[in-house]
mmCIF file of C-alpha atoms in Angstrom:
data_model
loop_
_atom_site.group_PDB
_atom_site.id
_atom_site.type_symbol
_atom_site.label_atom_id
_atom_site.label_comp_id
_atom_site.label_asym_id
_atom_site.label_seq_id
_atom_site.Cartn_x
_atom_site.Cartn_y
_atom_site.Cartn_z
ATOM 1 C CA UNK O 1 7.530 -22.282 26.735
ATOM 2 C CA UNK O 2 11.153 -21.536 26.164
ATOM 3 C CA UNK O 3 13.433 -21.801 29.132
ATOM 4 C CA UNK O 4 15.657 -18.876 29.225
ATOM 5 C CA UNK O 5 19.011 -19.226 27.637
ATOM 6 C CA UNK O 6 22.327 -18.704 29.650
ATOM 7 C CA UNK O 7 23.582 -15.356 29.499
ATOM 8 C CA UNK O 8 25.811 -15.644 25.955
ATOM 9 C CA UNK O 9 28.945 -13.707 25.431
ATOM 10 C CA UNK O 10 28.794 -11.233 22.977
ATOM 11 C CA UNK O 11 32.108 -11.023 20.278
ATOM 12 C CA UNK O 12 32.970 -7.582 19.707
ATOM 13 C CA UNK O 13 32.982 -6.073 16.353
ATOM 14 C CA UNK O 14 34.541 -2.787 16.188
ATOM 15 C CA UNK O 15 36.118 -0.032 18.325
ATOM 16 C CA UNK O 16 33.176 2.474 19.488
ATOM 17 C CA UNK O 17 29.521 1.849 19.894
ATOM 18 C CA UNK O 18 26.506 4.397 20.259
ATOM 19 C CA UNK O 19 24.091 4.106 23.122
ATOM 20 C CA UNK O 20 20.862 2.411 21.864
ATOM 21 C CA UNK O 21 19.149 4.845 24.872
ATOM 22 C CA UNK O 22 20.130 7.365 22.673
ATOM 23 C CA UNK O 23 19.716 6.402 19.287
ATOM 24 C CA UNK O 24 16.283 5.078 19.423
ATOM 25 C CA UNK O 25 14.651 8.171 20.530
ATOM 26 C CA UNK O 26 16.643 9.784 17.868
ATOM 27 C CA UNK O 27 15.382 7.467 15.129
ATOM 28 C CA UNK O 28 12.125 7.646 16.383
ATOM 29 C CA UNK O 29 11.930 11.083 16.198
ATOM 30 C CA UNK O 30 13.411 11.018 12.683
ATOM 31 C CA UNK O 31 10.977 8.327 11.533
ATOM 32 C CA UNK O 32 8.176 10.908 12.663
ATOM 33 C CA UNK O 33 9.657 13.718 10.418
ATOM 34 C CA UNK O 34 10.099 11.188 7.553
ATOM 35 C CA UNK O 35 6.513 10.214 7.561
ATOM 36 C CA UNK O 36 5.435 13.806 7.687
ATOM 37 C CA UNK O 37 7.863 14.747 4.691
ATOM 38 C CA UNK O 38 6.496 11.322 2.920
ATOM 39 C CA UNK O 39 2.887 12.972 3.294
ATOM 40 C CA UNK O 40 3.466 16.362 2.676
ATOM 41 C CA UNK O 41 5.581 16.050 -0.268
ATOM 42 C CA UNK O 42 4.521 14.941 -3.939
ATOM 43 C CA UNK O 43 3.949 15.843 -7.364
ATOM 44 C CA UNK O 44 0.294 17.385 -6.505
ATOM 45 C CA UNK O 45 1.868 20.304 -4.706
ATOM 46 C CA UNK O 46 -0.129 20.680 -1.561
ATOM 47 C CA UNK O 47 0.999 23.364 0.679
ATOM 48 C CA UNK O 48 2.342 22.004 3.994
ATOM 49 C CA UNK O 49 -0.199 24.185 5.888
ATOM 50 C CA UNK O 50 -2.863 22.511 4.036
ATOM 51 C CA UNK O 51 -1.484 18.962 4.606
ATOM 52 C CA UNK O 52 -1.190 19.759 8.289
ATOM 53 C CA UNK O 53 -4.609 21.063 8.282
ATOM 54 C CA UNK O 54 -6.036 18.119 6.786
ATOM 55 C CA UNK O 55 -4.037 15.372 8.603
ATOM 56 C CA UNK O 56 -5.734 17.517 11.980
ATOM 57 C CA UNK O 57 -9.468 16.518 10.373
ATOM 58 C CA UNK O 58 -8.639 13.218 9.363
ATOM 59 C CA UNK O 59 -7.715 12.719 12.920
ATOM 60 C CA UNK O 60 -9.657 14.313 14.931
ATOM 61 C CA UNK O 61 -12.498 13.725 12.566
ATOM 62 C CA UNK O 62 -13.332 17.345 11.724
ATOM 63 C CA UNK O 63 -14.918 18.589 8.756
ATOM 64 C CA UNK O 64 -13.616 19.719 5.590
ATOM 65 C CA UNK O 65 -15.095 22.331 2.885
ATOM 66 C CA UNK O 66 -16.083 20.880 -0.270
ATOM 67 C CA UNK O 67 -13.226 22.348 -2.373
ATOM 68 C CA UNK O 68 -10.953 20.420 -0.353
ATOM 69 C CA UNK O 69 -12.077 17.113 -0.742
ATOM 70 C CA UNK O 70 -9.617 16.258 -3.529
ATOM 71 C CA UNK O 71 -6.634 17.284 -1.328
ATOM 72 C CA UNK O 72 -7.922 15.178 1.552
ATOM 73 C CA UNK O 73 -8.389 12.423 -0.747
ATOM 74 C CA UNK O 74 -4.666 12.797 -1.910
ATOM 75 C CA UNK O 75 -3.412 13.319 1.538
ATOM 76 C CA UNK O 76 -5.418 10.844 3.517
ATOM 77 C CA UNK O 77 -6.396 8.025 1.341
ATOM 78 C CA UNK O 78 -3.519 8.139 -1.085
ATOM 79 C CA UNK O 79 -0.045 9.474 0.710
ATOM 80 C CA UNK O 80 -0.905 8.676 4.052
ATOM 81 C CA UNK O 81 -1.385 4.530 4.163
ATOM 82 C CA UNK O 82 1.697 4.722 1.765
ATOM 83 C CA UNK O 83 4.110 5.916 3.889
ATOM 84 C CA UNK O 84 2.676 3.940 6.709
ATOM 85 C CA UNK O 85 3.192 0.845 4.819
ATOM 86 C CA UNK O 86 6.195 1.996 3.612
ATOM 87 C CA UNK O 87 7.642 2.288 7.136
ATOM 88 C CA UNK O 88 5.993 -1.172 8.500
ATOM 89 C CA UNK O 89 7.584 -2.790 5.101
ATOM 90 C CA UNK O 90 11.086 -1.085 6.076
ATOM 91 C CA UNK O 91 10.758 -2.121 9.703
ATOM 92 C CA UNK O 92 9.799 -5.921 9.062
ATOM 93 C CA UNK O 93 12.470 -6.511 6.052
ATOM 94 C CA UNK O 94 15.149 -5.155 8.360
ATOM 95 C CA UNK O 95 14.472 -7.267 11.218
ATOM 96 C CA UNK O 96 14.008 -10.435 9.173
ATOM 97 C CA UNK O 97 17.376 -9.598 7.572
ATOM 98 C CA UNK O 98 18.709 -9.733 11.161
ATOM 99 C CA UNK O 99 16.945 -12.945 12.031
ATOM 100 C CA UNK O 100 18.087 -14.740 8.409
ATOM 101 C CA UNK O 101 21.676 -13.721 8.758
ATOM 102 C CA UNK O 102 21.898 -15.356 12.529
ATOM 103 C CA UNK O 103 20.081 -18.364 10.925
ATOM 104 C CA UNK O 104 22.326 -19.198 8.073
ATOM 105 C CA UNK O 105 25.329 -17.673 9.679
ATOM 106 C CA UNK O 106 26.362 -16.148 6.518
ATOM 107 C CA UNK O 107 26.776 -12.171 6.319
ATOM 108 C CA UNK O 108 25.290 -12.020 2.478
ATOM 109 C CA UNK O 109 21.838 -13.370 3.185
ATOM 110 C CA UNK O 110 18.623 -11.359 3.485
ATOM 111 C CA UNK O 111 15.255 -12.159 3.596
ATOM 112 C CA UNK O 112 15.183 -13.261 0.092
ATOM 113 C CA UNK O 113 17.695 -15.859 0.227
ATOM 114 C CA UNK O 114 14.986 -18.448 1.378
ATOM 115 C CA UNK O 115 13.210 -17.934 -2.137
ATOM 116 C CA UNK O 116 10.231 -16.607 -0.487
ATOM 117 C CA UNK O 117 10.265 -13.576 -2.385
ATOM 118 C CA UNK O 118 10.254 -15.264 -5.958
ATOM 119 C CA UNK O 119 7.876 -17.596 -5.111
ATOM 120 C CA UNK O 120 5.470 -14.653 -4.313
ATOM 121 C CA UNK O 121 6.348 -13.217 -7.733
ATOM 122 C CA UNK O 122 4.863 -15.827 -9.221
ATOM 123 C CA UNK O 123 1.499 -15.797 -7.705
ATOM 124 C CA UNK O 124 1.389 -11.837 -8.241
ATOM 125 C CA UNK O 125 2.242 -12.133 -11.794
ATOM 126 C CA UNK O 126 -0.257 -14.636 -12.098
ATOM 127 C CA UNK O 127 -2.788 -12.156 -11.343
ATOM 128 C CA UNK O 128 -1.221 -8.928 -13.287
ATOM 129 C CA UNK O 129 -0.415 -10.550 -16.459
ATOM 130 C CA UNK O 130 -2.985 -13.514 -17.039
ATOM 131 C CA UNK O 131 -5.637 -12.092 -14.508
ATOM 132 C CA UNK O 132 -5.859 -15.186 -12.297
ATOM 133 C CA UNK O 133 -7.999 -14.669 -9.188
ATOM 134 C CA UNK O 134 -10.006 -12.099 -10.505
ATOM 135 C CA UNK O 135 -12.938 -12.910 -8.487
ATOM 136 C CA UNK O 136 -10.888 -11.555 -5.337
ATOM 137 C CA UNK O 137 -11.339 -8.099 -6.627
ATOM 138 C CA UNK O 138 -8.655 -5.614 -5.003
ATOM 139 C CA UNK O 139 -7.513 -8.488 -2.800
ATOM 140 C CA UNK O 140 -6.449 -10.703 -5.817
ATOM 141 C CA UNK O 141 -3.059 -9.192 -6.026
ATOM 142 C CA UNK O 142 -1.714 -9.329 -2.302
ATOM 143 C CA UNK O 143 -3.975 -12.909 -1.512
ATOM 144 C CA UNK O 144 -2.224 -14.513 -4.524
ATOM 145 C CA UNK O 145 1.193 -13.283 -3.578
ATOM 146 C CA UNK O 146 0.878 -14.368 0.089
ATOM 147 C CA UNK O 147 -0.557 -17.488 -0.931
ATOM 148 C CA UNK O 148 2.241 -18.771 -3.228
ATOM 149 C CA UNK O 149 4.927 -17.159 -0.904
ATOM 150 C CA UNK O 150 3.498 -19.662 1.673
ATOM 151 C CA UNK O 151 3.641 -22.659 -0.891
ATOM 152 C CA UNK O 152 7.617 -21.902 -1.818
ATOM 153 C CA UNK O 153 8.255 -21.606 2.004
ATOM 154 C CA UNK O 154 6.824 -24.962 2.121
ATOM 155 C CA UNK O 155 8.667 -26.311 -0.581
ATOM 156 C CA UNK O 156 12.190 -24.790 0.716
ATOM 157 C CA UNK O 157 11.454 -26.373 3.857
ATOM 158 C CA UNK O 158 10.596 -29.962 2.797
ATOM 159 C CA UNK O 159 13.551 -30.023 0.260
ATOM 160 C CA UNK O 160 16.117 -28.060 2.924
ATOM 161 C CA UNK O 161 15.289 -30.480 5.699
ATOM 162 C CA UNK O 162 17.385 -33.267 6.684
ATOM 163 C CA UNK O 163 17.318 -35.803 9.767
ATOM 164 C CA UNK O 164 19.414 -33.405 11.461
ATOM 165 C CA UNK O 165 17.162 -30.135 11.023
ATOM 166 C CA UNK O 166 17.798 -27.384 8.844
ATOM 167 C CA UNK O 167 21.492 -26.807 8.117
ATOM 168 C CA UNK O 168 22.553 -23.129 6.787
ATOM 169 C CA UNK O 169 24.543 -24.507 3.953
ATOM 170 C CA UNK O 170 21.276 -26.604 2.724
ATOM 171 C CA UNK O 171 18.825 -23.803 3.472
ATOM 172 C CA UNK O 172 21.261 -21.034 1.570
ATOM 173 C CA UNK O 173 21.526 -23.433 -1.598
ATOM 174 C CA UNK O 174 17.841 -24.887 -1.558
ATOM 175 C CA UNK O 175 16.348 -21.156 -0.990
ATOM 176 C CA UNK O 176 18.835 -20.087 -4.074
ATOM 177 C CA UNK O 177 18.347 -22.703 -6.278
ATOM 178 C CA UNK O 178 14.443 -22.653 -5.909
ATOM 179 C CA UNK O 179 14.277 -18.791 -6.233
ATOM 180 C CA UNK O 180 16.094 -19.155 -9.586
ATOM 181 C CA UNK O 181 13.508 -21.246 -10.830
ATOM 182 C CA UNK O 182 10.733 -19.246 -9.714
ATOM 183 C CA UNK O 183 12.361 -16.334 -11.581
ATOM 184 C CA UNK O 184 12.532 -18.336 -14.566
ATOM 185 C CA UNK O 185 8.333 -19.096 -14.612
ATOM 186 C CA UNK O 186 7.907 -15.205 -13.668
ATOM 187 C CA UNK O 187 10.352 -14.578 -16.773
ATOM 188 C CA UNK O 188 8.486 -16.451 -19.008
ATOM 189 C CA UNK O 189 5.062 -14.964 -17.909
ATOM 190 C CA UNK O 190 6.553 -11.255 -18.451
ATOM 191 C CA UNK O 191 7.496 -12.227 -21.663
ATOM 192 C CA UNK O 192 4.449 -13.969 -22.787
ATOM 193 C CA UNK O 193 2.429 -10.989 -21.534
ATOM 194 C CA UNK O 194 0.032 -10.020 -24.473
ATOM 195 C CA UNK O 195 -0.267 -6.394 -23.155
ATOM 196 C CA UNK O 196 2.698 -4.192 -23.004
ATOM 197 C CA UNK O 197 1.175 -2.236 -19.769
ATOM 198 C CA UNK O 198 0.613 -5.291 -17.767
ATOM 199 C CA UNK O 199 4.591 -6.257 -18.151
ATOM 200 C CA UNK O 200 5.441 -2.742 -17.070
ATOM 201 C CA UNK O 201 3.195 -3.583 -14.201
ATOM 202 C CA UNK O 202 4.607 -6.709 -13.523
ATOM 203 C CA UNK O 203 8.577 -5.384 -13.594
ATOM 204 C CA UNK O 204 7.423 -2.440 -11.102
ATOM 205 C CA UNK O 205 6.216 -4.998 -8.754
ATOM 206 C CA UNK O 206 9.358 -7.264 -9.235
ATOM 207 C CA UNK O 207 11.737 -4.195 -8.315
ATOM 208 C CA UNK O 208 9.082 -3.156 -5.561
ATOM 209 C CA UNK O 209 6.546 -0.437 -5.479
ATOM 210 C CA UNK O 210 3.927 1.106 -2.541
ATOM 211 C CA UNK O 211 2.055 2.673 -5.352
ATOM 212 C CA UNK O 212 -0.843 0.394 -4.807
ATOM 213 C CA UNK O 213 -0.733 0.832 -0.961
ATOM 214 C CA UNK O 214 -4.416 1.299 0.981
ATOM 215 C CA UNK O 215 -5.451 1.372 4.527
ATOM 216 C CA UNK O 216 -6.697 -2.022 3.946
ATOM 217 C CA UNK O 217 -3.304 -3.474 3.777
ATOM 218 C CA UNK O 218 -1.588 -1.792 6.747
ATOM 219 C CA UNK O 219 -3.664 -3.930 9.542
ATOM 220 C CA UNK O 220 -2.352 -6.969 8.774
ATOM 221 C CA UNK O 221 1.028 -6.332 7.552
ATOM 222 C CA UNK O 222 1.585 -4.224 11.074
ATOM 223 C CA UNK O 223 0.496 -6.941 13.020
ATOM 224 C CA UNK O 224 2.658 -9.580 11.560
ATOM 225 C CA UNK O 225 5.298 -7.461 11.699
ATOM 226 C CA UNK O 226 5.142 -6.332 15.458
ATOM 227 C CA UNK O 227 4.559 -10.025 16.377
ATOM 228 C CA UNK O 228 7.501 -11.057 14.565
ATOM 229 C CA UNK O 229 9.459 -8.403 15.766
ATOM 230 C CA UNK O 230 8.318 -9.173 19.337
ATOM 231 C CA UNK O 231 9.338 -12.927 19.005
ATOM 232 C CA UNK O 232 12.646 -12.302 17.575
ATOM 233 C CA UNK O 233 13.410 -9.719 20.663
ATOM 234 C CA UNK O 234 12.132 -12.416 22.952
ATOM 235 C CA UNK O 235 14.674 -14.532 21.401
ATOM 236 C CA UNK O 236 17.673 -12.375 21.120
ATOM 237 C CA UNK O 237 20.512 -14.212 23.212
ATOM 238 C CA UNK O 238 19.332 -17.283 21.761
ATOM 239 C CA UNK O 239 20.364 -15.656 18.439
ATOM 240 C CA UNK O 240 23.423 -14.266 19.533
ATOM 241 C CA UNK O 241 24.453 -18.212 20.467
ATOM 242 C CA UNK O 242 23.121 -19.313 17.304
ATOM 243 C CA UNK O 243 25.419 -16.709 15.425
ATOM 244 C CA UNK O 244 28.433 -18.009 16.956
ATOM 245 C CA UNK O 245 27.783 -21.711 15.856
ATOM 246 C CA UNK O 246 25.604 -24.657 16.716
ATOM 247 C CA UNK O 247 28.577 -26.130 19.187
ATOM 248 C CA UNK O 248 28.652 -23.027 21.332
ATOM 249 C CA UNK O 249 25.029 -22.452 20.818
ATOM 250 C CA UNK O 250 24.141 -26.246 22.316
ATOM 251 C CA UNK O 251 26.767 -25.942 25.103
ATOM 252 C CA UNK O 252 24.812 -22.781 26.101
ATOM 253 C CA UNK O 253 21.651 -24.584 26.242
ATOM 254 C CA UNK O 254 20.130 -23.935 22.746
ATOM 255 C CA UNK O 255 18.443 -26.406 20.412
ATOM 256 C CA UNK O 256 20.229 -25.238 17.266
ATOM 257 C CA UNK O 257 17.937 -27.260 14.959
ATOM 258 C CA UNK O 258 14.896 -26.185 16.311
ATOM 259 C CA UNK O 259 15.546 -22.697 16.962
ATOM 260 C CA UNK O 260 16.547 -22.522 13.333
ATOM 261 C CA UNK O 261 12.990 -24.243 12.128
ATOM 262 C CA UNK O 262 11.253 -21.443 14.329
ATOM 263 C CA UNK O 263 13.365 -18.721 12.754
ATOM 264 C CA UNK O 264 12.756 -20.096 9.322
ATOM 265 C CA UNK O 265 8.532 -19.936 10.226
ATOM 266 C CA UNK O 266 8.916 -16.282 11.601
ATOM 267 C CA UNK O 267 11.062 -15.086 8.977
ATOM 268 C CA UNK O 268 8.814 -16.745 6.006
ATOM 269 C CA UNK O 269 5.849 -15.415 7.491
ATOM 270 C CA UNK O 270 6.791 -12.068 7.661
ATOM 271 C CA UNK O 271 8.294 -11.810 4.372
ATOM 272 C CA UNK O 272 5.554 -13.416 2.831
ATOM 273 C CA UNK O 273 3.353 -10.783 4.514
ATOM 274 C CA UNK O 274 5.527 -7.745 3.290
ATOM 275 C CA UNK O 275 6.453 -8.870 -0.237
ATOM 276 C CA UNK O 276 2.837 -9.337 -0.780
ATOM 277 C CA UNK O 277 1.998 -5.931 -0.070
ATOM 278 C CA UNK O 278 5.185 -3.978 -1.458
ATOM 279 C CA UNK O 279 6.510 -6.468 -4.077
ATOM 280 C CA UNK O 280 10.496 -7.779 -3.941
ATOM 281 C CA UNK O 281 12.067 -4.597 -2.567
ATOM 282 C CA UNK O 282 15.624 -5.706 -2.242
ATOM 283 C CA UNK O 283 18.829 -4.461 -0.311
ATOM 284 C CA UNK O 284 17.109 -3.446 2.891
ATOM 285 C CA UNK O 285 17.367 -6.332 4.657
ATOM 286 C CA UNK O 286 21.081 -6.789 3.710
ATOM 287 C CA UNK O 287 22.440 -3.549 4.308
ATOM 288 C CA UNK O 288 20.441 -2.067 7.460
ATOM 289 C CA UNK O 289 21.543 -4.892 9.500
ATOM 290 C CA UNK O 290 24.978 -4.609 8.961
ATOM 291 C CA UNK O 291 24.897 -0.532 9.018
ATOM 292 C CA UNK O 292 23.291 -0.968 12.583
ATOM 293 C CA UNK O 293 26.116 -3.909 13.812
ATOM 294 C CA UNK O 294 28.356 -0.951 12.819
ATOM 295 C CA UNK O 295 26.766 1.504 15.069
ATOM 296 C CA UNK O 296 25.843 -0.420 18.088
ATOM 297 C CA UNK O 297 27.509 -3.775 18.290
ATOM 298 C CA UNK O 298 26.830 -7.429 17.326
ATOM 299 C CA UNK O 299 24.437 -7.936 20.430
ATOM 300 C CA UNK O 300 21.133 -8.744 19.024
ATOM 301 C CA UNK O 301 19.277 -7.288 21.544
ATOM 302 C CA UNK O 302 20.408 -3.891 20.421
ATOM 303 C CA UNK O 303 20.278 -4.817 17.016
ATOM 304 C CA UNK O 304 16.901 -5.519 16.973
ATOM 305 C CA UNK O 305 16.064 -2.359 18.924
ATOM 306 C CA UNK O 306 17.335 0.137 16.502
ATOM 307 C CA UNK O 307 17.104 -2.202 13.187
ATOM 308 C CA UNK O 308 13.544 -1.698 12.502
ATOM 309 C CA UNK O 309 13.581 1.880 13.031
ATOM 310 C CA UNK O 310 16.436 2.234 10.600
ATOM 311 C CA UNK O 311 14.563 -0.203 7.915
ATOM 312 C CA UNK O 312 11.513 2.190 8.456
ATOM 313 C CA UNK O 313 13.356 5.524 7.881
ATOM 314 C CA UNK O 314 15.298 4.089 4.895
ATOM 315 C CA UNK O 315 12.221 2.976 3.062
ATOM 316 C CA UNK O 316 10.078 5.927 3.580
ATOM 317 C CA UNK O 317 13.045 8.178 1.972
ATOM 318 C CA UNK O 318 13.471 5.911 -0.762
ATOM 319 C CA UNK O 319 9.828 5.550 -1.796
ATOM 320 C CA UNK O 320 9.672 9.527 -1.337
ATOM 321 C CA UNK O 321 12.591 9.567 -3.759
ATOM 322 C CA UNK O 322 10.686 7.073 -6.180
ATOM 323 C CA UNK O 323 7.708 9.404 -6.376
ATOM 324 C CA UNK O 324 9.948 12.512 -7.131
ATOM 325 C CA UNK O 325 12.687 11.953 -9.053
ATOM 326 C CA UNK O 326 10.654 11.782 -12.126
ATOM 327 C CA UNK O 327 7.504 12.994 -11.037
ATOM 328 C CA UNK O 328 4.751 12.669 -12.165
ATOM 329 C CA UNK O 329 6.091 9.057 -13.136
ATOM 330 C CA UNK O 330 7.426 6.545 -10.512
ATOM 331 C CA UNK O 331 10.681 4.633 -10.457
ATOM 332 C CA UNK O 332 10.483 1.164 -8.428
ATOM 333 C CA UNK O 333 11.673 1.806 -4.964
ATOM 334 C CA UNK O 334 13.710 -1.218 -5.027
ATOM 335 C CA UNK O 335 15.900 0.743 -7.642
ATOM 336 C CA UNK O 336 16.015 3.494 -5.313
ATOM 337 C CA UNK O 337 17.080 1.446 -2.279
ATOM 338 C CA UNK O 338 20.033 -0.168 -4.561
ATOM 339 C CA UNK O 339 21.126 3.104 -5.491
ATOM 340 C CA UNK O 340 21.435 4.762 -2.298
ATOM 341 C CA UNK O 341 22.006 1.788 -0.389
ATOM 342 C CA UNK O 342 24.939 0.664 -2.501
ATOM 343 C CA UNK O 343 27.428 3.083 -2.075
ATOM 344 C CA UNK O 344 26.381 4.069 1.250
ATOM 345 C CA UNK O 345 27.365 0.409 2.330
ATOM 346 C CA UNK O 346 30.706 -0.004 0.620
ATOM 347 C CA UNK O 347 31.591 3.171 2.232
ATOM 348 C CA UNK O 348 30.922 1.996 5.978
ATOM 349 C CA UNK O 349 32.359 -1.281 5.082
ATOM 350 C CA UNK O 350 35.782 0.596 3.754
ATOM 351 C CA UNK O 351 35.992 2.302 7.083
ATOM 352 C CA UNK O 352 37.164 -0.744 8.887
ATOM 353 C CA UNK O 353 36.583 -2.197 12.188
ATOM 354 C CA UNK O 354 33.797 -4.862 11.307
ATOM 355 C CA UNK O 355 32.644 -8.213 10.273
ATOM 356 C CA UNK O 356 30.008 -10.003 10.971
ATOM 357 C CA UNK O 357 29.815 -12.140 14.031
ATOM 358 C CA UNK O 358 32.882 -10.278 15.272
ATOM 359 C CA UNK O 359 36.373 -9.507 13.862
#
């Protein structure tokens, strides 16, 4: 049981801040609208009236006519689980991005700096390209990716750990170095693939895709992300102290080594889970925490209240664009997050008045 830390002074990081009380309800409403748009828009061209009717039938257990079965399958079994999973993954990546940046005290850190996503890619591509674990059926890809993510987590932790705990620099260097190694293994798999379509599927996964989303994937991802977010919110003041340095946090009654170890385990579990169901979607965990800090300040209590909602909205719209831009073909959703996110991020940074951890 953790002792509540003393109140931590929060560094200022900009001239004005939006109220979380007003921002959160607005983001919740925007997320609901985004989810509806994600279900209503698509290459199939189902009308809005029909979409709402089919959603109502699915939610209330109503009946549908025989000619509506195909449309119902598209709306309820393909689009809806996809947008819900996209919201869960976006929220998880944003929350973990906040935690990782505090854990390693580096503004360029994101959920993938630990090398876990690259490790997950090895397991996923073993299934896609080599047919490994075929006996697991539809669960083969997710379970293999998650298992290899856990193996990567254990390797990073073992190599980075020192008698003094998990030092931020050692953690970043270890995660980055091992990520290059995992990526090299994945590249060898892709170039050695006998079938071109398998290599294309592997590249889609490496750049992130929600095309294979099913209802079966939603509960575990949602529970893991929710549990991770609750834990992070409970430790928000400790994160405030940790972001200000180990000496400051120790003076405030926080044990930096222990907290960093706990953060590593929580962020690794959440990252491994979301990567296993969505692939390696980049930039969400890097951009969203910074944008939210610009809007609400550096206090992790406020940042963690807003960032998951912002990440969910971003990924739902990024996935929708990935489906529509080249319909009926799809783009990897990671391409959209980068194309949209990079200029937006640079524009916000150019406005000034912000630096990680304060001025």
